[in-house]
mmCIF file of C-alpha atoms in Angstrom:
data_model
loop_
_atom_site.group_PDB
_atom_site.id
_atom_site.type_symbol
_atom_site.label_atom_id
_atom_site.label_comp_id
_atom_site.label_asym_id
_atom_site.label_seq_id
_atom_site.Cartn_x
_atom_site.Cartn_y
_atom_site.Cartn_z
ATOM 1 C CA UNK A 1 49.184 74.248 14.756
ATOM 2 C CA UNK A 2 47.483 71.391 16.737
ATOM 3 C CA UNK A 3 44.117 70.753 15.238
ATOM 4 C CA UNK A 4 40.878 68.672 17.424
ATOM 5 C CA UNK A 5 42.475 64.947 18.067
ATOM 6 C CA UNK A 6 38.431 63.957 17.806
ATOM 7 C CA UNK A 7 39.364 64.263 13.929
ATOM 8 C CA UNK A 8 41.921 61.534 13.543
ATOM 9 C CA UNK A 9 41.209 57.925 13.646
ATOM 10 C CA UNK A 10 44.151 55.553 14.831
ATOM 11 C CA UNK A 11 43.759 51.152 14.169
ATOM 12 C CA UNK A 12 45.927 49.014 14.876
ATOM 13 C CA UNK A 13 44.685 46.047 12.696
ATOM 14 C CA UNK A 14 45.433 42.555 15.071
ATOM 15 C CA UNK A 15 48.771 44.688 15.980
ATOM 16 C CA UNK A 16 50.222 43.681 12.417
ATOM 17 C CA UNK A 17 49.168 47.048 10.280
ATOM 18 C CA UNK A 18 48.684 50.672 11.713
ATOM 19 C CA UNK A 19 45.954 53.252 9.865
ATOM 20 C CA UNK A 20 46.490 56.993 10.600
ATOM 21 C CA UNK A 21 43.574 58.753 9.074
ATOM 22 C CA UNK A 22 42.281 62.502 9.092
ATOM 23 C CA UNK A 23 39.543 64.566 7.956
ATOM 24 C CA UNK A 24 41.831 66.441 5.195
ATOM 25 C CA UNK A 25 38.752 68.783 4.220
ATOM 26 C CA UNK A 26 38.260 69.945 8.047
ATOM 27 C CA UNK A 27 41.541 69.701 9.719
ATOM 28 C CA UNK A 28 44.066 70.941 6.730
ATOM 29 C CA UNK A 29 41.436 72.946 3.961
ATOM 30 C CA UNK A 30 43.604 73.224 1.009
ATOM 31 C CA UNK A 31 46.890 71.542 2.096
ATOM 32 C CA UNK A 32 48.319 68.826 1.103
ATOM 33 C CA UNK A 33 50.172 67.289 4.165
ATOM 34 C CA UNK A 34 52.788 65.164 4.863
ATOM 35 C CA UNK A 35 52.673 62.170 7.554
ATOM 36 C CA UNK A 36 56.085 60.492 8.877
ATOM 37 C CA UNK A 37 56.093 58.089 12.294
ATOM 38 C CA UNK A 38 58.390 56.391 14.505
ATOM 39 C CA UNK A 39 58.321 53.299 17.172
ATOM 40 C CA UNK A 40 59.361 53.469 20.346
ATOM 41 C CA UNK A 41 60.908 57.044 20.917
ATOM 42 C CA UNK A 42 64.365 58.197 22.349
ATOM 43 C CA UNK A 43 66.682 60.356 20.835
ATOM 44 C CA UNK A 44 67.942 58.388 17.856
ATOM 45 C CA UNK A 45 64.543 57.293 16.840
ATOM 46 C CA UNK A 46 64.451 57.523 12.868
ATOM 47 C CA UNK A 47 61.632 59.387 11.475
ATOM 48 C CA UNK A 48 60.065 57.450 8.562
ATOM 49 C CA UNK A 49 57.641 58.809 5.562
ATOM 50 C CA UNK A 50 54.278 57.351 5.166
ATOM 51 C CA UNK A 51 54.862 54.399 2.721
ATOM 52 C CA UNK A 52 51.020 54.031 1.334
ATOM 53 C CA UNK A 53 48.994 57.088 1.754
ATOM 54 C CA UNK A 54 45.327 57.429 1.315
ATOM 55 C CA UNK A 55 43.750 59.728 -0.296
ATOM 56 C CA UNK A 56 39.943 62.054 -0.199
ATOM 57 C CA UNK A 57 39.207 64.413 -3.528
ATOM 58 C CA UNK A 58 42.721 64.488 -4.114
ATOM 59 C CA UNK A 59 44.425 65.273 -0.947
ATOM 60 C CA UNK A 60 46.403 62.779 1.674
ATOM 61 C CA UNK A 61 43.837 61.622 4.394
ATOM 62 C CA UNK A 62 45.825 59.107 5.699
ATOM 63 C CA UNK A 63 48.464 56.520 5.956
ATOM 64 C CA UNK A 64 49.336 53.088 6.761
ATOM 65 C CA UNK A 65 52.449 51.293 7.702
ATOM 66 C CA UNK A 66 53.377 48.164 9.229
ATOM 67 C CA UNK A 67 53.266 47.780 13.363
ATOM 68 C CA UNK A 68 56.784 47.477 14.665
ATOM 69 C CA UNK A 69 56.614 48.363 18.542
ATOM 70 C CA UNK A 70 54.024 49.257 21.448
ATOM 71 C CA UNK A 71 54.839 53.256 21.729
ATOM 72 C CA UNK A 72 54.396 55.029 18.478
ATOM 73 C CA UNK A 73 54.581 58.750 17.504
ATOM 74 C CA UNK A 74 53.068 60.330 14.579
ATOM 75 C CA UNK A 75 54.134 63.839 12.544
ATOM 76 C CA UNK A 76 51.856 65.459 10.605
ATOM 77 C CA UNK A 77 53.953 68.499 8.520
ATOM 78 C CA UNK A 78 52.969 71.130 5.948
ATOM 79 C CA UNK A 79 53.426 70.029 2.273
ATOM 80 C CA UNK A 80 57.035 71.326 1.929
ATOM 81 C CA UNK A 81 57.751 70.256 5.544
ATOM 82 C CA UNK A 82 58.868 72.893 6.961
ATOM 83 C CA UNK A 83 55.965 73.063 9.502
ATOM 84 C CA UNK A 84 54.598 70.278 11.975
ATOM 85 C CA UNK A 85 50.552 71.104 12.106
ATOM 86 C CA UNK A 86 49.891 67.780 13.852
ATOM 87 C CA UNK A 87 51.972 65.306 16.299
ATOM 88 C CA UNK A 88 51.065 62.756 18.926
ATOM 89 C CA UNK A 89 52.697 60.035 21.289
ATOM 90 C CA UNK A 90 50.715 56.893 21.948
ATOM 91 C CA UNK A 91 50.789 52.957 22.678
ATOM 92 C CA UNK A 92 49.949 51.470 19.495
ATOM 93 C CA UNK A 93 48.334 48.296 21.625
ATOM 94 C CA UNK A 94 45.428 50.571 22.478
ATOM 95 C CA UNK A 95 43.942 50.763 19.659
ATOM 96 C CA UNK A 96 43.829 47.059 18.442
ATOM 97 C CA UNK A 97 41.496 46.406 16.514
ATOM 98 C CA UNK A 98 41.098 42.209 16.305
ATOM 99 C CA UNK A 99 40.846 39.683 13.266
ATOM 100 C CA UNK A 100 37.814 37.612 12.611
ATOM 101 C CA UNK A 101 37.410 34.518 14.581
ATOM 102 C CA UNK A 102 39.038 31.316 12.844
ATOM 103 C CA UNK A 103 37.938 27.682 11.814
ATOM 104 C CA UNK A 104 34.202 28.451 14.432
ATOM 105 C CA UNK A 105 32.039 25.586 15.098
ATOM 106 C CA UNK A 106 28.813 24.915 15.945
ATOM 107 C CA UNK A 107 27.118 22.763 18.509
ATOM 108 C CA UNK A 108 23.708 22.682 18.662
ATOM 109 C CA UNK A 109 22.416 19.789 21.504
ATOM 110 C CA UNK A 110 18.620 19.927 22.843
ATOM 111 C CA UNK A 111 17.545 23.664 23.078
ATOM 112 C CA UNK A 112 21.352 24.781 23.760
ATOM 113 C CA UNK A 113 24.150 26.241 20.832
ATOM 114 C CA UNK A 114 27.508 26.597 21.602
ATOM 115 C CA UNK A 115 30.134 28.328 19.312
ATOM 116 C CA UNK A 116 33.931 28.342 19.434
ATOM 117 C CA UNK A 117 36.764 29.601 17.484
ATOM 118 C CA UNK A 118 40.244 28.779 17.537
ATOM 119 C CA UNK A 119 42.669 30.710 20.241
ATOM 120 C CA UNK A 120 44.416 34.195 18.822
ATOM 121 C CA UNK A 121 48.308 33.658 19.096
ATOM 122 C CA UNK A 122 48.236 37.237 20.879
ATOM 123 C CA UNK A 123 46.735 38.518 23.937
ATOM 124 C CA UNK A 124 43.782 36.155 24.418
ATOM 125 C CA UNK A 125 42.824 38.017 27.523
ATOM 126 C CA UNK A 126 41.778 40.653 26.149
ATOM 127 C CA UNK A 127 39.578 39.177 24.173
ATOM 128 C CA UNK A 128 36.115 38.301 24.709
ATOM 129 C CA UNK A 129 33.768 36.200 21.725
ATOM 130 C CA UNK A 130 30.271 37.583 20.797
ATOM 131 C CA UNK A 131 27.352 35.727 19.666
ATOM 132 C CA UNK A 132 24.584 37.045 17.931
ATOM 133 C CA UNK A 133 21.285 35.050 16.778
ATOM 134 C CA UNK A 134 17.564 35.544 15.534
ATOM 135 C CA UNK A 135 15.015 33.453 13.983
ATOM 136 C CA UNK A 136 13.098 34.457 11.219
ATOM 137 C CA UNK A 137 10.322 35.805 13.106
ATOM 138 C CA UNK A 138 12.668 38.099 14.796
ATOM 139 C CA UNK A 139 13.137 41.916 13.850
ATOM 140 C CA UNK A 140 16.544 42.636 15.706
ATOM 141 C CA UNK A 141 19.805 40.382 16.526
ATOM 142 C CA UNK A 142 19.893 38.829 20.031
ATOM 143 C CA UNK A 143 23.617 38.950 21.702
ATOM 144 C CA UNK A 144 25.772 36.707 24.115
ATOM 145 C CA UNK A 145 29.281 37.668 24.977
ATOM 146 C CA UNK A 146 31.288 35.509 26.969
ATOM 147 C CA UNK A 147 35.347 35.436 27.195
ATOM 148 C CA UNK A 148 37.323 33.727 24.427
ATOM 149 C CA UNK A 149 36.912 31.542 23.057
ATOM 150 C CA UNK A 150 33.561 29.712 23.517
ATOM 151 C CA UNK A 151 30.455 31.094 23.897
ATOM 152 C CA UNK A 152 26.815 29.487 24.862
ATOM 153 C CA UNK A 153 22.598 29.629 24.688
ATOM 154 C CA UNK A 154 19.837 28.513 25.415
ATOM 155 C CA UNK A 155 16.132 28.307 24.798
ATOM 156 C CA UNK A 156 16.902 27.987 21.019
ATOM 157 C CA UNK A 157 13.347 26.617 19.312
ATOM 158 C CA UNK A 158 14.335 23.115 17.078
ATOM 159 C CA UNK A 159 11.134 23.837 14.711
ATOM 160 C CA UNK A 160 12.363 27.523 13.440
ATOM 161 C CA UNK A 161 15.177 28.339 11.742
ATOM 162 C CA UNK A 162 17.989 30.749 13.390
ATOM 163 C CA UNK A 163 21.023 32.768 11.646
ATOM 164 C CA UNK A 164 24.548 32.597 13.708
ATOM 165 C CA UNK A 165 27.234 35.456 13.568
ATOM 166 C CA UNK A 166 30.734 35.949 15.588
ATOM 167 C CA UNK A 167 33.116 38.244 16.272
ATOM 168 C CA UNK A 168 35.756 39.240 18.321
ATOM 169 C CA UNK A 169 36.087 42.250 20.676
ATOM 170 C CA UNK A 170 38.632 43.982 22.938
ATOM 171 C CA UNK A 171 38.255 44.423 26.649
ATOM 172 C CA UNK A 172 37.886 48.209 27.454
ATOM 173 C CA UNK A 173 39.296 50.187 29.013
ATOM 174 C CA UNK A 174 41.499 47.415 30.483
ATOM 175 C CA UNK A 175 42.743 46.555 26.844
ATOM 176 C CA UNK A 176 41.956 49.065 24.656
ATOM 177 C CA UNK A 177 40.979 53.234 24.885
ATOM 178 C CA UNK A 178 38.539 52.665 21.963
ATOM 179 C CA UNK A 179 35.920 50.138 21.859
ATOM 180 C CA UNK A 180 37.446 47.993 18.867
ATOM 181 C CA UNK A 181 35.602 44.597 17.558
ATOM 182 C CA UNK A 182 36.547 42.000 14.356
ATOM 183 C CA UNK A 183 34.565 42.215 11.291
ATOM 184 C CA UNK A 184 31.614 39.664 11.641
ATOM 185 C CA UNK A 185 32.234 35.884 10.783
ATOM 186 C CA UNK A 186 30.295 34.713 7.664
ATOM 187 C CA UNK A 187 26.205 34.175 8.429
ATOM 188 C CA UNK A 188 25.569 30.728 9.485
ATOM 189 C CA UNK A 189 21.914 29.110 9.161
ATOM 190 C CA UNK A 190 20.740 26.578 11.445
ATOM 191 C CA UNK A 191 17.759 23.980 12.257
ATOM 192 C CA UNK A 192 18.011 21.998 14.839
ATOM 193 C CA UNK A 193 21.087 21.271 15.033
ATOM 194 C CA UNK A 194 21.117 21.229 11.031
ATOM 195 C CA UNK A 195 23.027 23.778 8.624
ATOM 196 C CA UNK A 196 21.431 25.307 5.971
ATOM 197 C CA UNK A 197 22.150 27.597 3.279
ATOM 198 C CA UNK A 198 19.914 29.879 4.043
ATOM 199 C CA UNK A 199 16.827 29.993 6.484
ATOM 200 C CA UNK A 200 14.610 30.950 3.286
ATOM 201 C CA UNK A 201 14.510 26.787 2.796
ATOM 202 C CA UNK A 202 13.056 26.351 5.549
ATOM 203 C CA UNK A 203 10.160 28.576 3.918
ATOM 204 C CA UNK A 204 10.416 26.567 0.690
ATOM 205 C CA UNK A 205 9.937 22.920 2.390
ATOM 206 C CA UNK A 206 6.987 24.496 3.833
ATOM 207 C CA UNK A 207 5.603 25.730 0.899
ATOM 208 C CA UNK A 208 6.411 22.886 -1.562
ATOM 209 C CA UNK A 209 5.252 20.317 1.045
ATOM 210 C CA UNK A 210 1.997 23.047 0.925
ATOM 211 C CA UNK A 211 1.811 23.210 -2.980
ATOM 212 C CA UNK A 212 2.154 18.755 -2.968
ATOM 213 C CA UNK A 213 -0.774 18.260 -0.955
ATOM 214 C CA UNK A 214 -2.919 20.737 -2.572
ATOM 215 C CA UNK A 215 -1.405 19.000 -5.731
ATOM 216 C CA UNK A 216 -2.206 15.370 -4.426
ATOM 217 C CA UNK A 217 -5.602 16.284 -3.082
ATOM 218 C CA UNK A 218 -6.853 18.330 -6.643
ATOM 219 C CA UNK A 219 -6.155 14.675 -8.278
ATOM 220 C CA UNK A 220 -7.653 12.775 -6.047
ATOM 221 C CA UNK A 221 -10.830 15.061 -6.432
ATOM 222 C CA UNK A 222 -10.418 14.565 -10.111
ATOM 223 C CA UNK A 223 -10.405 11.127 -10.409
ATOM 224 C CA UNK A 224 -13.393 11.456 -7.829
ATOM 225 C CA UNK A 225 -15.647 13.206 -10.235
ATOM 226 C CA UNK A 226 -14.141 11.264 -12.490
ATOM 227 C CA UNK A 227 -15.871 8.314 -11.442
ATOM 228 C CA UNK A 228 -18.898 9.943 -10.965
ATOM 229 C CA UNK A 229 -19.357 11.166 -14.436
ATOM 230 C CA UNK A 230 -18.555 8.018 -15.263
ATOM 231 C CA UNK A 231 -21.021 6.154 -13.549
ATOM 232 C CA UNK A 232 -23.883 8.871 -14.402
ATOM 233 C CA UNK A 233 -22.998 8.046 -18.332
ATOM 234 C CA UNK A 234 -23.230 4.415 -17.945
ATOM 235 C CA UNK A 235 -26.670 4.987 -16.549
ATOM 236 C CA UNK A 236 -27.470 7.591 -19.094
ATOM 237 C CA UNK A 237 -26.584 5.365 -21.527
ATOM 238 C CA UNK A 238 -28.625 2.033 -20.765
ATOM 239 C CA UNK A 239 -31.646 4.398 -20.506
ATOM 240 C CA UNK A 240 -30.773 5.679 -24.278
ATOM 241 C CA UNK A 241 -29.490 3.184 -25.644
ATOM 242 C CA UNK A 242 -30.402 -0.463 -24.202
ATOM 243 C CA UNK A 243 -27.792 -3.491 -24.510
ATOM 244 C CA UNK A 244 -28.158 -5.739 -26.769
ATOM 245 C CA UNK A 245 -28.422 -9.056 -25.313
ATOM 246 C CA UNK A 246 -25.599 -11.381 -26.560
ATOM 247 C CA UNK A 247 -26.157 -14.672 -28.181
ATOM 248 C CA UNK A 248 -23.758 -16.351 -26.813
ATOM 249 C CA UNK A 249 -25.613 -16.377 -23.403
ATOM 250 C CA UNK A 250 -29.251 -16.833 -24.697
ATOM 251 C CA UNK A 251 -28.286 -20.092 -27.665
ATOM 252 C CA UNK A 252 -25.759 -21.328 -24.719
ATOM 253 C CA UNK A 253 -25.751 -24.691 -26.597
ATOM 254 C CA UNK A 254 -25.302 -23.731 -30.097
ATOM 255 C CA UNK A 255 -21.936 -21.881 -28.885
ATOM 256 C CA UNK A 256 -20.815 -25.004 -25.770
ATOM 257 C CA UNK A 257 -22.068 -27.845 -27.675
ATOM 258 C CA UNK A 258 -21.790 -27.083 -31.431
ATOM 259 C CA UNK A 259 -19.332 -24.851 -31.364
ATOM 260 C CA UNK A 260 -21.544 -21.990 -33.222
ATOM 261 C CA UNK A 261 -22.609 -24.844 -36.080
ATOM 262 C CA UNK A 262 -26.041 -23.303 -36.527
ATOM 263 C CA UNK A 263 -27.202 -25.636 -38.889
ATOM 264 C CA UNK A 264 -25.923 -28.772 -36.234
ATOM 265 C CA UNK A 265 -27.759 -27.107 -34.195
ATOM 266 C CA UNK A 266 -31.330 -26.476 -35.443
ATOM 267 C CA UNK A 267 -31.466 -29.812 -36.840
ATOM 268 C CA UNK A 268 -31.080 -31.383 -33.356
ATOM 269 C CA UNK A 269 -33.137 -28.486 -31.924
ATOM 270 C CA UNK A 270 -36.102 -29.482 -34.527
ATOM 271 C CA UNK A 271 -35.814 -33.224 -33.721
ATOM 272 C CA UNK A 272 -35.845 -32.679 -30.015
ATOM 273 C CA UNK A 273 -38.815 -30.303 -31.314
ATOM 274 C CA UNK A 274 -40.458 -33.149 -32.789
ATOM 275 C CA UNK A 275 -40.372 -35.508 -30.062
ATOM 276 C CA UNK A 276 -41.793 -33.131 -27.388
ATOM 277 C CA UNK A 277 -44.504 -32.510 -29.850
ATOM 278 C CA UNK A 278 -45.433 -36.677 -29.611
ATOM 279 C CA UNK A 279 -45.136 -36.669 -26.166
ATOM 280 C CA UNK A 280 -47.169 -34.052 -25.133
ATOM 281 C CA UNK A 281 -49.890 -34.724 -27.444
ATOM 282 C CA UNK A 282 -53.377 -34.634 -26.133
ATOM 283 C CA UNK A 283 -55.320 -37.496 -26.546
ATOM 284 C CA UNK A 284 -58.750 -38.263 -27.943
ATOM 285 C CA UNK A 285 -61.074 -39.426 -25.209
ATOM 286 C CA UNK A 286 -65.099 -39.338 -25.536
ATOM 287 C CA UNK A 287 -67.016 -38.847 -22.652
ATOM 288 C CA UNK A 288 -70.478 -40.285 -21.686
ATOM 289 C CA UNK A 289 -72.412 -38.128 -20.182
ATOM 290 C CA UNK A 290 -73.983 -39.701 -17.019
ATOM 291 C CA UNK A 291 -77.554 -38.566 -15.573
ATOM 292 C CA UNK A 292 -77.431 -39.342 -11.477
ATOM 293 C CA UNK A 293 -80.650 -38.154 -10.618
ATOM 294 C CA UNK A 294 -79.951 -38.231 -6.468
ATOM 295 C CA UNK A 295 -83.790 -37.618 -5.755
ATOM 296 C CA UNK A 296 -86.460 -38.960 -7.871
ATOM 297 C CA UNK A 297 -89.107 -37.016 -6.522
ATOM 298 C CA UNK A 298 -87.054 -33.261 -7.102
ATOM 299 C CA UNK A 299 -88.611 -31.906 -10.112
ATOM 300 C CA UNK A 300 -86.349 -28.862 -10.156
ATOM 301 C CA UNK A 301 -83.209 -30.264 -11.891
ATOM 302 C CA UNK A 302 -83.160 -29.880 -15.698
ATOM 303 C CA UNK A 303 -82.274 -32.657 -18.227
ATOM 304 C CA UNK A 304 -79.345 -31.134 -19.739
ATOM 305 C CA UNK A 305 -77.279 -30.087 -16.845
ATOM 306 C CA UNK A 306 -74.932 -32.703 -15.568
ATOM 307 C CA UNK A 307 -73.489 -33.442 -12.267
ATOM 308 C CA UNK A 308 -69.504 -34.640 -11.957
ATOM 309 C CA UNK A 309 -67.676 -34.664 -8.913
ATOM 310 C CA UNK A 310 -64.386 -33.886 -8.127
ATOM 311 C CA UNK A 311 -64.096 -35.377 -4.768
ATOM 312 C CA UNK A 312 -60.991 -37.839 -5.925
ATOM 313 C CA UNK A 313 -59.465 -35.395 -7.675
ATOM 314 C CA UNK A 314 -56.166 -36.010 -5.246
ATOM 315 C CA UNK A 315 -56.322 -39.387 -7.141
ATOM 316 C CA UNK A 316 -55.467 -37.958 -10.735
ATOM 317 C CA UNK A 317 -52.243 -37.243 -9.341
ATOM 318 C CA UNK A 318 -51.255 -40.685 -9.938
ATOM 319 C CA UNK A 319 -49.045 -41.306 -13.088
ATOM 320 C CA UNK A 320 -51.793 -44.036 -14.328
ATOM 321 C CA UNK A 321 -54.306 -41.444 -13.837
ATOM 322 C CA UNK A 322 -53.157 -38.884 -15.831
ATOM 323 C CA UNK A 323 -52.072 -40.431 -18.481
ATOM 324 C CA UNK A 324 -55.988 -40.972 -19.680
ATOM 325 C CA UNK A 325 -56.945 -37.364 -18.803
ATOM 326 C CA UNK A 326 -58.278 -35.249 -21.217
ATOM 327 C CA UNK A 327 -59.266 -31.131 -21.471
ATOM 328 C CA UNK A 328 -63.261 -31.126 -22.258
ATOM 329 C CA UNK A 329 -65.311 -28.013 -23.107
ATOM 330 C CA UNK A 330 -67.884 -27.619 -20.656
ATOM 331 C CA UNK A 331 -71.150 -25.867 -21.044
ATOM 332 C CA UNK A 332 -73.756 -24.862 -18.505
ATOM 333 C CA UNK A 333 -72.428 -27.580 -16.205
ATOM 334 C CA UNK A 334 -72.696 -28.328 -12.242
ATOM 335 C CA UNK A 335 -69.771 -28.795 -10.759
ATOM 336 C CA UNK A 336 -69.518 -30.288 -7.241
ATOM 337 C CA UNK A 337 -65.965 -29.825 -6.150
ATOM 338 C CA UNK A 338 -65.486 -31.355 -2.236
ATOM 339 C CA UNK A 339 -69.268 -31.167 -2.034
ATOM 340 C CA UNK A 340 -69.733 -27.598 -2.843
ATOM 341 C CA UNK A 341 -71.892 -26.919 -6.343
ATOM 342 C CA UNK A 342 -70.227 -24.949 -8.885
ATOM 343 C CA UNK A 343 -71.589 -23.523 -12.005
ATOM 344 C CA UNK A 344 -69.008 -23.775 -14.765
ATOM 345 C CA UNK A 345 -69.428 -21.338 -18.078
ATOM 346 C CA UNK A 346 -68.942 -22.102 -21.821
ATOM 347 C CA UNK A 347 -65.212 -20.811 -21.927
ATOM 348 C CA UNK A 348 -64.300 -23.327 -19.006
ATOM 349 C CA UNK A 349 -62.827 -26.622 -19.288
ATOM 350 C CA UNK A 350 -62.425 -29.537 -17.050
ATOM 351 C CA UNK A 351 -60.031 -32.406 -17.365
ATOM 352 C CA UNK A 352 -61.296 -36.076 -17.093
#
């Protein structure tokens, strides 16, 4: 009644907890089994009944009990017991399967991560720690083994982001018959030498340090045409609409000196009026006209024209001088200005 051993799966969970299980369906179609074990053989080893069985559509597919010794044999009966359709004999501490790794720790110094874990209470030397690591850019895991309890790497990148996870295995076939390693450690995320919660912040800083410049740079542009449109409506507007000169700058003195008294003011603006008028006005002189006739033989001068010159002109400069000048109308007149002739018209005037 011995059925393919391929079919049943035997762990020995950290050597605390044993799990018998079977293909029910394959091994035992219909049947309802029974499982019972004992530790450590000999004739007056007591046969014990499967405490906690498990179960598969209904039927018993397998069983677990507490670890008590390193030899164990396993019964595997008919449903009323009166038939054994399964039994083996085997060391329990070959099919250890290991806990997680406790209280691991990170180092991360230059391009090179080391991890540790604390030290199993039970055969250490059997043991061996595995490391396994990509970056963000990578499709599959990278591993490391090395024996327990610390395990190292290099060539780690400090500008991308990596995820970290650990486990324990069990030397074969020096240890163990099947090929038995701990469930993983929790996923770690790490940045040069910096733990994060998850390597999708790295992509966030990079994108929210994207979207603030774009953000900073769109106002800046803003406030750039801002300006502009600014300065083209300023210029748009003096073309439409002029400025009106303000008052205060053209009548200075009626807003400094009278403080905006307009009728102060004009009345001092009228006398000051006044006396510029007297000062400047023009006064009355009569002129006697002078005939210099320079050759008494030249027939060819006329009577009426008149000969002044000019050539002390530089002399009117003097104060004395120009007080008794006068403006004169002069008609059909002959110059001679530094000994050159000039004929002067009606609308021309000449001061004397």
């Amino acid at each position: 009644g011995r059925k393919d051993i391929n079919n049943i799966t035997i762990v020995n969970f950290n050597d605390e907890q044993m799990q018998i299980t079977w293909a029910a369906t394959e091994l035992f179609p219909g049947e309802n089994v029974s499982f019972s074990y004992t530790f450590n053989g000999g004739q007056h080893n007591v046969w014990k009944p499967c405490p906690t069985y498990l179960l598969h559509q209904g039927f018993n597919s397998g069983c677990q009990f507490k670890t008590e010794g390193s030899t164990l044999t396993i019964s595997i009966m008919n449903s009323n017991g009166s038939k054994e359709l399964f039994s083996k004999r085997l060391r329990s501490n070959f099919y250890i399967k290991p806990s997680r790794p406790e209280n691991v720790t990170f180092l991360w110094k230059d391009d090179t991560v080391t991890v540790s874990c604390n030290e199993p209470k039970r055969a250490v030397i059997c043991l061996i720690l595995e490391l396994q690591y990509k970056s963000k850019f990578d499709k599959e895991w990278q591993s490391k083994i090395s024996r327990c309890c610390s395990v190292g790497e290099q060539g780690f990148d400090p500008k991308k982001c990596y995820s970290f996870r650990v486990r324990l295995k069990r030397l074969v076939p020096y240890c163990n018959i099947v090929n038995y390693s701990s469930d993983w450690e929790a996923e770690t995320f790490w940045m040069n030498g910096t733990s994060l919660d998850s390597c999708d912040d790295d992509v966030k800083t990079q994108t929210n340090t994207i979207i603030l410049l774009s953000c900073t740079l769109s106002v800046l542009l803003m406030i750039f045409l801002v300006l502009i449109l600014l300065c083209k409506w300023q210029r748009l507007q003096k073309s439409v609409m002029p400025v009106i000169p303000d008052p205060k700058y053209v009548f200075a003195d009626l807003f400094n000196d009278h403080s905006g008294n307009f009728e102060e003011w004009i009345d001092k603006t009228e006398h000051a009026t006044v006396q510029n008028k007297v000062e400047y006005e023009e006064l009355e002189c009569t002129i006697e006209e002078e005939s210099h006739q320079e050759d008494k033989n030249s027939d060819k001068v006329e009577s009426k024209d008149n000969i002044f010159s000019f050539s002390g002109a530089a002399e009117n400069d003097h104060p004395k001088t120009s007080q008794n000048a006068c403006l004169m109308p002069i008609s059909n007149v002959t110059v001679s200005l530094a000994g050159f002739p000039i004929l002067m018209n009606d609308d021309m005037y000449v001061m004397l």
